[in-house]
PDB file of C-alpha atoms in Angstrom:
ATOM      1  CA  MET A   1    -144.596 -29.418  64.292  1.00  0.00           C
ATOM      2  CA  ALA A   2    -141.838 -30.391  66.650  1.00  0.00           C
ATOM      3  CA  ARG A   3    -139.489 -27.721  67.921  1.00  0.00           C
ATOM      4  CA  HIS A   4    -136.433 -29.923  68.245  1.00  0.00           C
ATOM      5  CA  PRO A   5    -134.477 -29.759  64.948  1.00  0.00           C
ATOM      6  CA  HIS A   6    -133.639 -33.481  64.979  1.00  0.00           C
ATOM      7  CA  VAL A   7    -137.298 -34.464  65.380  1.00  0.00           C
ATOM      8  CA  LEU A   8    -138.351 -32.021  62.672  1.00  0.00           C
ATOM      9  CA  ALA A   9    -135.706 -33.364  60.292  1.00  0.00           C
ATOM     10  CA  GLY A  10    -136.275 -36.994  61.222  1.00  0.00           C
ATOM     11  CA  SER A  11    -139.995 -36.788  60.621  1.00  0.00           C
ATOM     12  CA  LEU A  12    -139.445 -35.086  57.248  1.00  0.00           C
ATOM     13  CA  ALA A  13    -136.908 -37.759  56.293  1.00  0.00           C
ATOM     14  CA  ALA A  14    -139.416 -40.449  57.285  1.00  0.00           C
ATOM     15  CA  ALA A  15    -142.231 -38.842  55.281  1.00  0.00           C
ATOM     16  CA  LEU A  16    -140.001 -38.496  52.216  1.00  0.00           C
ATOM     17  CA  THR A  17    -138.855 -42.100  52.589  1.00  0.00           C
ATOM     18  CA  VAL A  18    -142.432 -43.379  52.707  1.00  0.00           C
ATOM     19  CA  THR A  19    -143.632 -41.343  49.730  1.00  0.00           C
ATOM     20  CA  GLY A  20    -140.448 -41.983  47.747  1.00  0.00           C
ATOM     21  CA  THR A  21    -140.806 -45.721  48.320  1.00  0.00           C
ATOM     22  CA  LEU A  22    -144.464 -45.609  47.259  1.00  0.00           C
ATOM     23  CA  HIS A  23    -143.336 -44.268  43.873  1.00  0.00           C
ATOM     24  CA  PHE A  24    -141.625 -47.629  43.300  1.00  0.00           C
ATOM     25  CA  VAL A  25    -144.128 -49.893  45.049  1.00  0.00           C
ATOM     26  CA  ASN A  26    -147.243 -48.421  43.403  1.00  0.00           C
ATOM     27  CA  PRO A  27    -146.162 -46.125  40.543  1.00  0.00           C
ATOM     28  CA  ARG A  28    -149.585 -46.102  38.874  1.00  0.00           C
ATOM     29  CA  VAL A  29    -150.936 -43.881  41.657  1.00  0.00           C
ATOM     30  CA  PHE A  30    -148.510 -41.138  40.613  1.00  0.00           C
ATOM     31  CA  GLU A  31    -148.665 -41.512  36.825  1.00  0.00           C
ATOM     32  CA  GLY A  32    -151.712 -39.237  36.588  1.00  0.00           C
ATOM     33  CA  LEU A  33    -149.569 -36.310  37.721  1.00  0.00           C
ATOM     34  CA  ILE A  34    -147.330 -36.490  34.647  1.00  0.00           C
ATOM     35  CA  PRO A  35    -148.387 -34.457  31.588  1.00  0.00           C
ATOM     36  CA  LYS A  36    -148.452 -36.486  28.349  1.00  0.00           C
ATOM     37  CA  ALA A  37    -146.032 -34.017  26.757  1.00  0.00           C
ATOM     38  CA  LEU A  38    -143.271 -35.218  29.104  1.00  0.00           C
ATOM     39  CA  GLY A  39    -143.343 -38.745  27.706  1.00  0.00           C
ATOM     40  CA  SER A  40    -143.209 -41.931  29.742  1.00  0.00           C
ATOM     41  CA  PRO A  41    -144.976 -41.302  33.056  1.00  0.00           C
ATOM     42  CA  ARG A  42    -143.287 -44.296  34.684  1.00  0.00           C
ATOM     43  CA  ALA A  43    -139.802 -42.847  34.147  1.00  0.00           C
ATOM     44  CA  TRP A  44    -140.861 -39.533  35.705  1.00  0.00           C
ATOM     45  CA  VAL A  45    -142.510 -41.307  38.635  1.00  0.00           C
ATOM     46  CA  TYR A  46    -139.382 -43.353  39.291  1.00  0.00           C
ATOM     47  CA  GLY A  47    -137.217 -40.244  38.934  1.00  0.00           C
ATOM     48  CA  SER A  48    -139.300 -38.241  41.386  1.00  0.00           C
ATOM     49  CA  GLY A  49    -139.353 -41.195  43.787  1.00  0.00           C
ATOM     50  CA  ALA A  50    -135.567 -41.363  43.625  1.00  0.00           C
ATOM     51  CA  ALA A  51    -135.410 -37.598  44.224  1.00  0.00           C
ATOM     52  CA  GLU A  52    -137.604 -37.960  47.319  1.00  0.00           C
ATOM     53  CA  LEU A  53    -135.390 -40.751  48.648  1.00  0.00           C
ATOM     54  CA  ALA A  54    -132.272 -38.656  47.988  1.00  0.00           C
ATOM     55  CA  CYS A  55    -133.825 -35.715  49.841  1.00  0.00           C
ATOM     56  CA  ALA A  56    -134.739 -38.051  52.715  1.00  0.00           C
ATOM     57  CA  ALA A  57    -131.162 -39.277  52.969  1.00  0.00           C
ATOM     58  CA  ALA A  58    -129.768 -35.740  52.846  1.00  0.00           C
ATOM     59  CA  VAL A  59    -132.204 -34.491  55.496  1.00  0.00           C
ATOM     60  CA  ALA A  60    -131.394 -37.438  57.772  1.00  0.00           C
ATOM     61  CA  VAL A  61    -127.680 -36.596  57.943  1.00  0.00           C
ATOM     62  CA  PRO A  62    -126.806 -33.436  59.906  1.00  0.00           C
ATOM     63  CA  ALA A  63    -123.897 -32.566  57.586  1.00  0.00           C
ATOM     64  CA  THR A  64    -126.201 -32.460  54.534  1.00  0.00           C
ATOM     65  CA  ARG A  65    -129.427 -31.432  56.259  1.00  0.00           C
ATOM     66  CA  ARG A  66    -129.452 -27.835  55.005  1.00  0.00           C
ATOM     67  CA  VAL A  67    -129.012 -28.866  51.370  1.00  0.00           C
ATOM     68  CA  GLY A  68    -131.508 -31.697  51.830  1.00  0.00           C
ATOM     69  CA  GLY A  69    -134.131 -29.366  53.280  1.00  0.00           C
ATOM     70  CA  LEU A  70    -133.677 -26.883  50.453  1.00  0.00           C
ATOM     71  CA  ALA A  71    -133.831 -29.681  47.882  1.00  0.00           C
ATOM     72  CA  ALA A  72    -137.000 -31.053  49.479  1.00  0.00           C
ATOM     73  CA  ALA A  73    -138.609 -27.598  49.425  1.00  0.00           C
ATOM     74  CA  ALA A  74    -137.696 -27.245  45.743  1.00  0.00           C
ATOM     75  CA  LEU A  75    -139.067 -30.722  45.044  1.00  0.00           C
ATOM     76  CA  PHE A  76    -142.372 -29.880  46.738  1.00  0.00           C
ATOM     77  CA  VAL A  77    -142.640 -26.725  44.622  1.00  0.00           C
ATOM     78  CA  GLY A  78    -141.614 -28.625  41.494  1.00  0.00           C
ATOM     79  CA  VAL A  79    -144.306 -31.293  41.781  1.00  0.00           C
ATOM     80  CA  PHE A  80    -147.075 -28.758  42.413  1.00  0.00           C
ATOM     81  CA  PRO A  81    -147.986 -28.435  38.693  1.00  0.00           C
ATOM     82  CA  GLY A  82    -148.496 -32.198  38.613  1.00  0.00           C
ATOM     83  CA  ASN A  83    -150.846 -31.939  41.574  1.00  0.00           C
ATOM     84  CA  VAL A  84    -152.775 -29.212  39.734  1.00  0.00           C
ATOM     85  CA  LYS A  85    -152.988 -31.460  36.658  1.00  0.00           C
ATOM     86  CA  MET A  86    -154.311 -34.317  38.766  1.00  0.00           C
ATOM     87  CA  ALA A  87    -156.929 -32.014  40.312  1.00  0.00           C
ATOM     88  CA  LEU A  88    -158.035 -30.760  36.903  1.00  0.00           C
ATOM     89  CA  ASP A  89    -158.273 -34.346  35.613  1.00  0.00           C
ATOM     90  CA  SER A  90    -160.183 -35.615  38.670  1.00  0.00           C
ATOM     91  CA  HIS A  91    -163.794 -36.745  38.454  1.00  0.00           C
ATOM     92  CA  PRO A  92    -166.382 -38.024  40.944  1.00  0.00           C
ATOM     93  CA  GLY A  93    -166.717 -41.418  39.241  1.00  0.00           C
ATOM     94  CA  ALA A  94    -162.997 -42.195  39.420  1.00  0.00           C
ATOM     95  CA  ARG A  95    -162.162 -45.711  40.543  1.00  0.00           C
ATOM     96  CA  HIS A  96    -159.063 -44.810  42.509  1.00  0.00           C
ATOM     97  CA  TRP A  97    -159.383 -42.623  45.609  1.00  0.00           C
ATOM     98  CA  SER A  98    -156.492 -40.375  44.505  1.00  0.00           C
ATOM     99  CA  ARG A  99    -158.417 -39.353  41.366  1.00  0.00           C
ATOM    100  CA  LYS A 100    -161.527 -38.221  43.242  1.00  0.00           C
ATOM    101  CA  PRO A 101    -162.014 -34.419  43.259  1.00  0.00           C
ATOM    102  CA  SER A 102    -162.109 -34.104  47.049  1.00  0.00           C
ATOM    103  CA  VAL A 103    -158.703 -35.780  47.353  1.00  0.00           C
ATOM    104  CA  ALA A 104    -157.097 -34.251  44.266  1.00  0.00           C
ATOM    105  CA  TRP A 105    -158.170 -30.694  45.096  1.00  0.00           C
ATOM    106  CA  GLY A 106    -157.647 -31.211  48.819  1.00  0.00           C
ATOM    107  CA  ARG A 107    -153.987 -32.065  48.386  1.00  0.00           C
ATOM    108  CA  LEU A 108    -153.161 -28.758  46.659  1.00  0.00           C
ATOM    109  CA  PRO A 109    -153.073 -26.587  49.809  1.00  0.00           C
ATOM    110  CA  LEU A 110    -151.016 -29.273  51.567  1.00  0.00           C
ATOM    111  CA  GLN A 111    -148.010 -28.288  49.461  1.00  0.00           C
ATOM    112  CA  VAL A 112    -147.693 -25.029  51.427  1.00  0.00           C
ATOM    113  CA  PRO A 113    -146.989 -26.652  54.816  1.00  0.00           C
ATOM    114  CA  LEU A 114    -144.729 -29.220  53.126  1.00  0.00           C
ATOM    115  CA  VAL A 115    -142.581 -26.457  51.625  1.00  0.00           C
ATOM    116  CA  ALA A 116    -142.572 -24.624  54.973  1.00  0.00           C
ATOM    117  CA  TRP A 117    -141.571 -27.824  56.783  1.00  0.00           C
ATOM    118  CA  ALA A 118    -138.645 -28.469  54.449  1.00  0.00           C
ATOM    119  CA  TRP A 119    -137.600 -24.809  54.627  1.00  0.00           C
ATOM    120  CA  ARG A 120    -137.696 -24.924  58.421  1.00  0.00           C
ATOM    121  CA  VAL A 121    -135.527 -28.057  58.437  1.00  0.00           C
ATOM    122  CA  ALA A 122    -133.004 -26.305  56.188  1.00  0.00           C
ATOM    123  CA  ARG A 123    -132.954 -23.220  58.404  1.00  0.00           C
ATOM    124  CA  SER A 124    -132.641 -25.234  61.598  1.00  0.00           C
ATOM    125  CA  ALA A 125    -129.708 -27.245  60.220  1.00  0.00           C
ATOM    126  CA  ASP A 126    -127.301 -24.538  61.341  1.00  0.00           C
ATOM    127  CA  ARG A 127    -128.515 -24.978  64.939  1.00  0.00           C
ATOM    128  CA  ASP A 128    -127.971 -28.751  65.073  1.00  0.00           C
TER     129      ASP A 128
END
């Protein structure tokens, strides 16, 4: 990861913008993460997409970067149970690539560097 705080924050903001936008462009990809007990998956997908876009905006602005980084870290932790659900529900014959076991299980350890990235952005905000 980049050492310069602006590059670190800018790349996180870009990643959050892309994934947040995907929640609105192709919500069906994310609906499998939502437990049935929570009700309408589409509403949760749109809500989490909006949260990612809000975190992206906060991270992009130096004055709100610390809060944005902390919020992004919390968001990455918060969606982890959904990623576990998707992994448990995955099967080799799935039609969509995101439902295949290799992808669903492979994404679980990726949450750790995402949380660390957001945390590092929050910590570096004071040095901007």
